[in-house]
Short mmCIF file of C-alpha atoms and ligand atoms in Angstrom, two decimals:
data_model
loop_
_atom_site.label_atom_id
_atom_site.label_comp_id
_atom_site.label_asym_id
_atom_site.label_seq_id
_atom_site.Cartn_x
_atom_site.Cartn_y
_atom_site.Cartn_z
CA UNK A 1 -34.12 -13.32 8.78
CA UNK A 2 -30.79 -12.32 10.26
CA UNK A 3 -29.78 -10.87 6.94
CA UNK A 4 -32.88 -8.76 6.51
CA UNK A 5 -32.54 -7.45 10.05
CA UNK A 6 -28.90 -6.56 9.52
CA UNK A 7 -29.67 -4.96 6.18
CA UNK A 8 -32.44 -2.80 7.66
CA UNK A 9 -30.03 -1.69 10.38
CA UNK A 10 -27.40 -0.87 7.76
CA UNK A 11 -30.02 0.95 5.65
CA UNK A 12 -30.95 3.04 8.68
CA UNK A 13 -27.31 3.84 9.43
CA UNK A 14 -26.73 4.79 5.80
CA UNK A 15 -29.91 6.84 5.45
CA UNK A 16 -29.69 9.80 3.03
CA UNK A 17 -28.24 13.01 4.51
CA UNK A 18 -31.73 14.55 4.83
CA UNK A 19 -32.83 11.70 7.12
CA UNK A 20 -29.63 11.92 9.15
CA UNK A 21 -29.50 15.55 10.25
CA UNK A 22 -29.75 16.85 13.77
CA UNK A 23 -33.20 16.12 15.22
CA UNK A 24 -33.91 13.07 13.03
CA UNK A 25 -32.81 10.65 15.76
CA UNK A 26 -29.89 9.43 13.67
CA UNK A 27 -27.13 10.79 15.92
CA UNK A 28 -28.87 9.60 19.08
CA UNK A 29 -29.37 6.19 17.46
CA UNK A 30 -25.77 5.96 16.31
CA UNK A 31 -24.33 6.91 19.70
CA UNK A 32 -26.86 4.66 21.46
CA UNK A 33 -25.52 1.76 19.42
CA UNK A 34 -21.88 2.58 20.24
CA UNK A 35 -22.61 2.92 23.97
CA UNK A 36 -24.75 -0.23 24.08
CA UNK A 37 -22.11 -2.36 22.32
CA UNK A 38 -19.33 -0.94 24.53
CA UNK A 39 -21.47 -1.53 27.64
CA UNK A 40 -22.16 -5.12 26.61
CA UNK A 41 -18.45 -5.72 26.03
CA UNK A 42 -17.59 -4.32 29.48
CA UNK A 43 -20.20 -6.52 31.16
CA UNK A 44 -19.00 -9.61 29.28
CA UNK A 45 -15.39 -8.83 30.29
CA UNK A 46 -16.43 -8.42 33.94
CA UNK A 47 -18.54 -11.57 33.99
CA UNK A 48 -16.09 -13.91 32.29
CA UNK A 49 -12.71 -12.24 32.88
CA UNK A 50 -10.72 -15.42 32.18
CA UNK A 51 -12.09 -15.64 28.68
CA UNK A 52 -12.75 -12.09 27.67
CA UNK A 53 -10.56 -9.67 29.59
CA UNK A 54 -6.97 -8.52 29.45
CA UNK A 55 -4.90 -9.17 32.58
CA UNK A 56 -3.12 -5.84 31.96
CA UNK A 57 -6.44 -4.05 32.45
CA UNK A 58 -7.24 -5.89 35.72
CA UNK A 59 -6.54 -2.82 37.88
CA UNK A 60 -8.77 -0.70 35.64
CA UNK A 61 -11.62 -3.23 35.94
CA UNK A 62 -11.08 -3.59 39.68
CA UNK A 63 -11.44 0.14 40.35
CA UNK A 64 -14.79 1.22 41.80
CA UNK A 65 -14.97 4.02 39.25
CA UNK A 66 -14.90 1.47 36.43
CA UNK A 67 -18.30 0.14 37.59
CA UNK A 68 -19.54 3.70 37.44
CA UNK A 69 -18.22 4.05 33.87
CA UNK A 70 -20.04 0.84 32.88
CA UNK A 71 -23.19 2.09 34.53
CA UNK A 72 -23.02 5.49 32.81
CA UNK A 73 -22.24 3.81 29.46
CA UNK A 74 -25.33 1.61 29.73
CA UNK A 75 -27.58 4.42 30.94
CA UNK A 76 -26.38 6.61 28.07
CA UNK A 77 -27.12 3.72 25.68
CA UNK A 78 -30.68 3.38 27.04
CA UNK A 79 -31.41 7.13 27.09
CA UNK A 80 -30.12 7.73 23.58
CA UNK A 81 -31.94 4.65 22.23
CA UNK A 82 -35.22 5.92 23.67
CA UNK A 83 -34.58 9.39 22.27
CA UNK A 84 -33.90 7.90 18.84
CA UNK A 85 -37.06 5.76 19.01
CA UNK A 86 -39.06 8.90 19.82
CA UNK A 87 -37.55 11.08 17.12
CA UNK A 88 -37.03 8.64 14.31
CA UNK A 89 -39.70 7.14 12.04
CA UNK A 90 -37.41 4.19 11.30
CA UNK A 91 -36.85 2.15 14.43
CA UNK A 92 -34.03 -0.25 13.46
CA UNK A 93 -31.22 1.82 14.99
CA UNK A 94 -32.93 2.62 18.30
CA UNK A 95 -34.41 -0.88 18.68
CA UNK A 96 -31.07 -2.61 18.08
CA UNK A 97 -29.29 -0.39 20.61
CA UNK A 98 -32.08 -0.98 23.12
CA UNK A 99 -31.89 -4.76 22.65
CA UNK A 100 -28.12 -4.79 23.12
CA UNK A 101 -28.29 -2.60 26.25
CA UNK A 102 -31.00 -4.89 27.59
CA UNK A 103 -28.84 -7.96 26.97
CA UNK A 104 -26.01 -6.28 28.92
CA UNK A 105 -28.38 -5.60 31.82
CA UNK A 106 -29.67 -9.18 31.80
CA UNK A 107 -26.07 -10.41 32.03
CA UNK A 108 -25.72 -8.44 35.25
CA UNK A 109 -25.14 -4.84 34.17
CA UNK A 110 -22.62 -2.71 36.03
CA UNK A 111 -22.98 -4.86 39.18
CA UNK A 112 -22.07 -8.13 37.44
CA UNK A 113 -19.91 -10.58 39.39
CA UNK A 114 -17.26 -12.79 37.83
CA UNK A 115 -18.42 -16.33 36.96
CA UNK A 116 -16.56 -19.64 36.97
CA UNK A 117 -12.82 -19.45 37.42
CA UNK A 118 -10.78 -21.71 35.19
CA UNK A 119 -7.33 -21.96 33.78
CA UNK A 120 -7.42 -21.73 30.06
CA UNK A 121 -4.73 -19.26 29.36
CA UNK A 122 -6.53 -18.02 26.22
CA UNK A 123 -8.87 -15.11 26.18
CA UNK A 124 -10.13 -12.38 23.94
CA UNK A 125 -9.54 -8.74 24.83
CA UNK A 126 -13.20 -7.76 24.67
CA UNK A 127 -12.55 -4.97 27.16
CA UNK A 128 -9.71 -3.68 25.03
CA UNK A 129 -11.95 -3.82 21.98
CA UNK A 130 -14.62 -1.79 23.80
CA UNK A 131 -12.13 0.83 24.99
CA UNK A 132 -10.61 1.00 21.53
CA UNK A 133 -14.02 1.35 19.92
CA UNK A 134 -15.02 4.16 22.26
CA UNK A 135 -11.73 5.98 21.68
CA UNK A 136 -11.64 5.65 17.90
CA UNK A 137 -15.15 4.89 16.64
CA UNK A 138 -16.88 7.41 18.82
CA UNK A 139 -14.40 10.06 17.84
CA UNK A 140 -13.75 9.49 14.15
CA UNK A 141 -17.09 8.29 12.76
CA UNK A 142 -18.86 11.58 13.66
CA UNK A 143 -15.83 13.79 12.80
CA UNK A 144 -15.67 12.16 9.37
CA UNK A 145 -19.35 13.01 8.88
CA UNK A 146 -18.70 16.65 9.79
CA UNK A 147 -15.39 17.27 7.99
CA UNK A 148 -15.08 14.71 5.18
CA UNK A 149 -12.47 14.86 2.44
CA UNK A 150 -14.81 12.79 0.23
CA UNK A 151 -18.33 13.78 1.30
CA UNK A 152 -19.88 11.20 -1.05
CA UNK A 153 -18.15 8.32 0.74
CA UNK A 154 -20.60 6.51 2.97
CA UNK A 155 -20.07 5.39 6.54
CA UNK A 156 -20.57 1.82 5.33
CA UNK A 157 -18.45 2.16 2.21
CA UNK A 158 -17.25 -0.71 0.09
CA UNK A 159 -15.65 -3.58 2.06
CA UNK A 160 -16.49 -2.09 5.47
CA UNK A 161 -17.40 -5.53 6.79
CA UNK A 162 -13.95 -6.89 5.97
CA UNK A 163 -12.25 -3.95 7.67
CA UNK A 164 -14.46 -4.13 10.75
CA UNK A 165 -13.49 -7.79 11.02
CA UNK A 166 -9.79 -6.81 10.86
CA UNK A 167 -10.46 -4.23 13.58
CA UNK A 168 -12.16 -6.86 15.74
CA UNK A 169 -9.41 -9.43 15.25
CA UNK A 170 -6.56 -7.03 16.02
CA UNK A 171 -8.30 -5.67 19.13
CA UNK A 172 -9.35 -9.08 20.42
CA UNK A 173 -6.03 -10.78 19.68
CA UNK A 174 -4.02 -7.98 21.27
CA UNK A 175 -2.85 -10.39 23.97
CA UNK A 176 -1.50 -12.95 21.51
CA UNK A 177 0.04 -10.19 19.41
CA UNK A 178 1.73 -8.67 22.46
CA UNK A 179 3.02 -12.06 23.59
CA UNK A 180 4.55 -12.84 20.18
CA UNK A 181 5.85 -9.31 19.75
CA UNK A 182 7.55 -9.24 23.17
CA UNK A 183 9.76 -12.23 22.42
CA UNK A 184 12.65 -10.39 20.67
CA UNK A 185 12.83 -7.62 23.27
CA UNK A 186 12.89 -10.01 26.24
CA UNK A 187 15.79 -11.79 24.59
CA UNK A 188 17.66 -8.49 24.09
CA UNK A 189 16.94 -7.39 27.66
CA UNK A 190 18.25 -10.68 29.05
CA UNK A 191 21.53 -10.46 27.14
CA UNK A 192 22.29 -6.77 27.70
CA UNK A 193 22.04 -6.47 31.50
CA UNK A 194 25.24 -4.38 31.58
CA UNK A 195 23.43 -1.43 29.94
CA UNK A 196 21.54 -0.77 33.17
CA UNK A 197 23.09 2.66 33.76
CA UNK A 198 22.27 3.75 30.19
CA UNK A 199 18.62 2.74 30.73
CA UNK A 200 18.51 4.61 34.01
CA UNK A 201 19.81 7.74 32.25
CA UNK A 202 17.07 7.44 29.58
CA UNK A 203 14.39 7.04 32.24
CA UNK A 204 15.62 10.08 34.18
CA UNK A 205 14.97 12.52 31.28
CA UNK A 206 11.89 14.77 31.35
CA UNK A 207 8.70 12.87 30.46
CA UNK A 208 7.87 14.91 27.34
CA UNK A 209 11.39 14.54 25.96
CA UNK A 210 11.18 10.76 26.44
CA UNK A 211 7.83 10.75 24.67
CA UNK A 212 9.16 12.63 21.61
CA UNK A 213 12.25 10.41 21.52
CA UNK A 214 10.03 7.33 21.71
CA UNK A 215 7.97 8.65 18.80
CA UNK A 216 11.05 9.38 16.73
CA UNK A 217 12.86 6.10 17.39
CA UNK A 218 9.73 4.06 16.77
CA UNK A 219 9.11 5.90 13.53
CA UNK A 220 12.72 5.45 12.40
CA UNK A 221 12.41 1.68 12.96
CA UNK A 222 8.97 1.63 11.39
CA UNK A 223 10.26 3.55 8.34
CA UNK A 224 12.83 0.89 7.37
CA UNK A 225 10.53 -1.97 8.33
CA UNK A 226 7.83 -0.46 6.12
CA UNK A 227 10.25 0.18 3.28
CA UNK A 228 11.45 -3.42 3.41
CA UNK A 229 7.82 -4.59 3.06
CA UNK A 230 7.52 -2.50 -0.09
CA UNK A 231 10.88 -3.61 -1.46
CA UNK A 232 10.98 -7.40 -1.10
CA UNK A 233 8.38 -9.31 -3.11
CA UNK A 234 7.65 -11.93 -0.42
CA UNK A 235 7.12 -9.29 2.27
CA UNK A 236 5.09 -7.17 -0.14
CA UNK A 237 2.55 -10.02 -0.36
CA UNK A 238 1.68 -9.35 3.29
CA UNK A 239 1.71 -5.58 3.01
CA UNK A 240 -0.32 -5.58 -0.25
CA UNK A 241 -3.30 -6.55 1.95
CA UNK A 242 -3.03 -3.21 3.77
CA UNK A 243 -2.74 -1.38 0.46
CA UNK A 244 -5.69 -3.21 -1.11
CA UNK A 245 -8.16 -0.87 0.66
CA UNK A 246 -9.96 1.11 -2.03
CA UNK A 247 -11.56 3.58 0.37
CA UNK A 248 -9.78 5.44 3.15
CA UNK A 249 -11.33 6.08 6.53
CA UNK A 250 -10.54 5.55 10.23
CA UNK A 251 -11.31 1.83 9.87
CA UNK A 252 -9.18 1.20 6.75
CA UNK A 253 -5.92 1.29 8.72
CA UNK A 254 -6.95 -1.88 10.60
CA UNK A 255 -6.64 -3.93 7.43
CA UNK A 256 -3.29 -5.58 8.01
CA UNK A 257 -2.11 -9.16 7.62
CA UNK A 258 -1.77 -10.93 10.99
CA UNK A 259 1.89 -11.78 10.33
CA UNK A 260 2.65 -8.16 9.51
CA UNK A 261 0.97 -6.91 12.71
CA UNK A 262 3.01 -9.26 14.89
CA UNK A 263 6.29 -8.43 13.13
CA UNK A 264 5.54 -4.72 13.07
CA UNK A 265 4.71 -4.60 16.79
CA UNK A 266 7.71 -6.77 17.64
CA UNK A 267 10.21 -4.75 15.65
CA UNK A 268 8.92 -1.23 16.29
CA UNK A 269 8.55 -1.73 20.02
CA UNK A 270 12.21 -2.76 20.35
CA UNK A 271 13.57 0.75 21.04
CA UNK A 272 10.70 1.43 23.43
CA UNK A 273 11.21 -1.74 25.42
CA UNK A 274 14.97 -2.05 25.45
CA UNK A 275 16.28 1.50 25.81
CA UNK A 276 14.83 2.11 29.26
CA UNK A 277 11.90 4.47 28.64
CA UNK A 278 9.60 4.97 31.64
CA UNK A 279 6.62 2.56 31.56
CA UNK A 280 4.17 5.48 31.54
CA UNK A 281 5.88 6.84 28.40
CA UNK A 282 5.44 3.49 26.66
CA UNK A 283 1.79 3.19 27.69
CA UNK A 284 1.02 6.73 26.56
CA UNK A 285 2.80 6.10 23.27
CA UNK A 286 0.87 2.88 22.59
CA UNK A 287 -2.46 4.58 23.29
CA UNK A 288 -1.48 7.51 21.09
CA UNK A 289 -0.33 5.34 18.19
CA UNK A 290 -3.70 3.54 17.97
CA UNK A 291 -5.48 6.88 17.65
CA UNK A 292 -2.84 8.33 15.34
CA UNK A 293 -3.08 5.34 13.00
CA UNK A 294 -6.85 5.81 12.73
CA UNK A 295 -6.37 9.53 12.17
CA UNK A 296 -3.93 9.26 9.25
CA UNK A 297 -6.26 6.89 7.37
CA UNK A 298 -9.39 8.92 8.19
CA UNK A 299 -11.56 10.50 5.51
CA UNK A 300 -10.87 14.01 6.79
CA UNK A 301 -10.54 17.23 4.83
CA UNK A 302 -7.83 19.87 5.35
CA UNK A 303 -4.61 20.30 3.36
CA UNK A 304 -2.33 21.39 6.22
CA UNK A 305 0.45 22.20 3.76
CA UNK A 306 2.80 23.60 6.42
CA UNK A 307 1.98 21.22 9.27
CA UNK A 308 2.24 18.27 6.85
CA UNK A 309 5.95 18.95 6.39
CA UNK A 310 6.62 18.30 10.08
CA UNK A 311 3.93 15.90 11.24
CA UNK A 312 2.14 13.15 9.32
CA UNK A 313 -1.37 14.31 8.39
CA UNK A 314 -4.20 12.33 6.75
CA UNK A 315 -3.30 13.78 3.34
CA UNK A 316 0.36 12.68 3.78
CA UNK A 317 -0.62 9.06 4.43
CA UNK A 318 -3.38 9.13 1.82
CA UNK A 319 -0.60 9.76 -0.72
CA UNK A 320 1.11 6.61 0.56
CA UNK A 321 -2.04 4.73 -0.48
CA UNK A 322 -2.57 6.69 -3.75
CA UNK A 323 -3.03 4.83 -7.05
CA UNK A 324 -1.00 7.41 -8.98
CA UNK A 325 2.35 6.28 -10.40
CA UNK A 326 4.17 9.15 -8.58
CA UNK A 327 2.78 7.96 -5.23
CA UNK A 328 4.36 4.49 -5.38
CA UNK A 329 6.92 3.88 -2.60
CA UNK A 330 6.47 7.35 -1.08
CA UNK A 331 5.73 8.64 2.45
CA UNK A 332 6.69 5.66 4.63
CA UNK A 333 6.81 7.63 7.91
CA UNK A 334 3.90 7.47 10.35
CA UNK A 335 4.84 10.42 12.59
CA UNK A 336 7.63 12.53 11.09
CA UNK A 337 7.79 13.32 7.33
CA UNK A 338 11.38 14.40 8.04
CA UNK A 339 12.36 10.73 7.66
CA UNK A 340 11.00 10.64 4.11
CA UNK A 341 12.75 13.90 3.32
CA UNK A 342 16.05 12.55 4.68
CA UNK A 343 15.83 9.28 2.79
CA UNK A 344 14.39 10.65 -0.46
CA UNK A 345 10.84 9.28 -0.41
CA UNK A 346 8.88 12.46 0.43
CA UNK A 347 5.89 13.37 -1.75
CA UNK A 348 3.34 16.00 -0.76
CA UNK A 349 2.26 18.32 -3.60
CA UNK A 350 0.57 21.48 -2.26
CA UNK A 351 -3.18 21.10 -1.82
CA UNK A 352 -3.43 17.96 -3.95
CA UNK A 353 -4.94 14.60 -3.00
CA UNK A 354 -4.65 11.24 -4.77
CA UNK A 355 -7.49 10.45 -7.17
CA UNK A 356 -8.02 6.98 -5.71
CA UNK A 357 -6.55 4.29 -3.46
CA UNK A 358 -5.43 0.70 -3.89
CA UNK A 359 -2.82 -1.44 -5.66
CA UNK A 360 -2.34 -2.56 -9.25
CA UNK A 361 -2.49 -6.29 -8.43
CA UNK A 362 -5.66 -8.22 -7.71
CA UNK A 363 -5.77 -8.90 -3.95
CA UNK A 364 -8.62 -11.29 -3.08
CA UNK A 365 -11.49 -10.13 -0.87
CA UNK A 366 -12.24 -11.52 2.59
CA UNK A 367 -10.16 -12.18 5.68
CA UNK A 368 -9.31 -15.83 5.02
CA UNK A 369 -8.35 -15.33 1.38
CA UNK A 370 -6.16 -12.40 2.38
CA UNK A 371 -4.55 -14.42 5.17
CA UNK A 372 -3.45 -17.00 2.58
CA UNK A 373 -2.62 -14.44 -0.10
CA UNK A 374 1.14 -13.92 0.56
CA UNK A 375 1.77 -17.69 0.35
CA UNK A 376 -0.43 -18.29 -2.70
CA UNK A 377 0.99 -15.29 -4.49
CA UNK A 378 4.53 -16.59 -4.20
CA UNK A 379 3.60 -19.94 -5.74
CA UNK A 380 1.83 -18.50 -8.76
CA UNK A 381 4.23 -15.69 -9.62
ZN1 ZN B 1 2.83 0.80 2.76
ZN1 ZN B 2 -1.90 2.86 5.69
#
């Protein structure tokens, strides 16, 4: 029952191009679904903040304008769902969005009040997930439809369920990840109190300069971290999970082993957290890097031969995932290809794209099997 419902929803979302054009109710249905799910997540976060909301976003949730955003999100979900139901012969998309928006309203809608206070200390960042989904899903899913590099690749391409699960886990566990990742920097901060004047000097620079410096220093750290994960067999077991994606799109970048996410965040945020950058620089950088990571994996056309030499473009990172022999251990940077040019790992042939993506070894499918993979792999090989 559940399966057939889900499959009819998926069939509607993956309808042939002719049944997906403007005026068929597909776009209204798709956006209705995104708004309804985001609205439901906001309401859940407002109703049970101890379980489902991030403390860091408490001021955002407390603002009167946030209630207005929730209200507008839900109204948009309703309006678009009705439009889709009117326009579209198939009703799965519109009906699902309508049901989800209705559930959000029944839970209290934009006026929902927090329920039961308790002291668990664990929660899921449902609000973060919703914000993340609006920022990335709403932006990239339609752009990929309009400007695809591989037009034949479907929205629900192979292994999309696995990658959506990765996306969910990393958004929901953002609190745990942040907590684990902050440990090394708090230790460094505690033992280097005498560098206070240096930090003050960093913070007094112009905002934009700090931002570019933060990008560069993070990328420099990320470059060597990333290279180490390609170099050492035990670390490669974790990173092979990221490279096992056979299709590239905005969602594919989320596929990353939990251990690698925590280590990556911990190590790459060290310069940001310990060198004294202004908090607003760090926040802007973190928001930017989420979007940038989706962008470089996205199924987007455009060669950008000149721009690609200075800034990482989708084609640059697609080569990092390429199955070609020449693409192995190339293009480690995530912002500045200059790093790869400096350290001899740059590869970006004019106008060319890799013929496919993935790794030579057989990485198992599914979240749990991939979680265990690095440890199993070591035993057998
Ligand atoms: Zn890699
Ligand atoms: Zn990647």
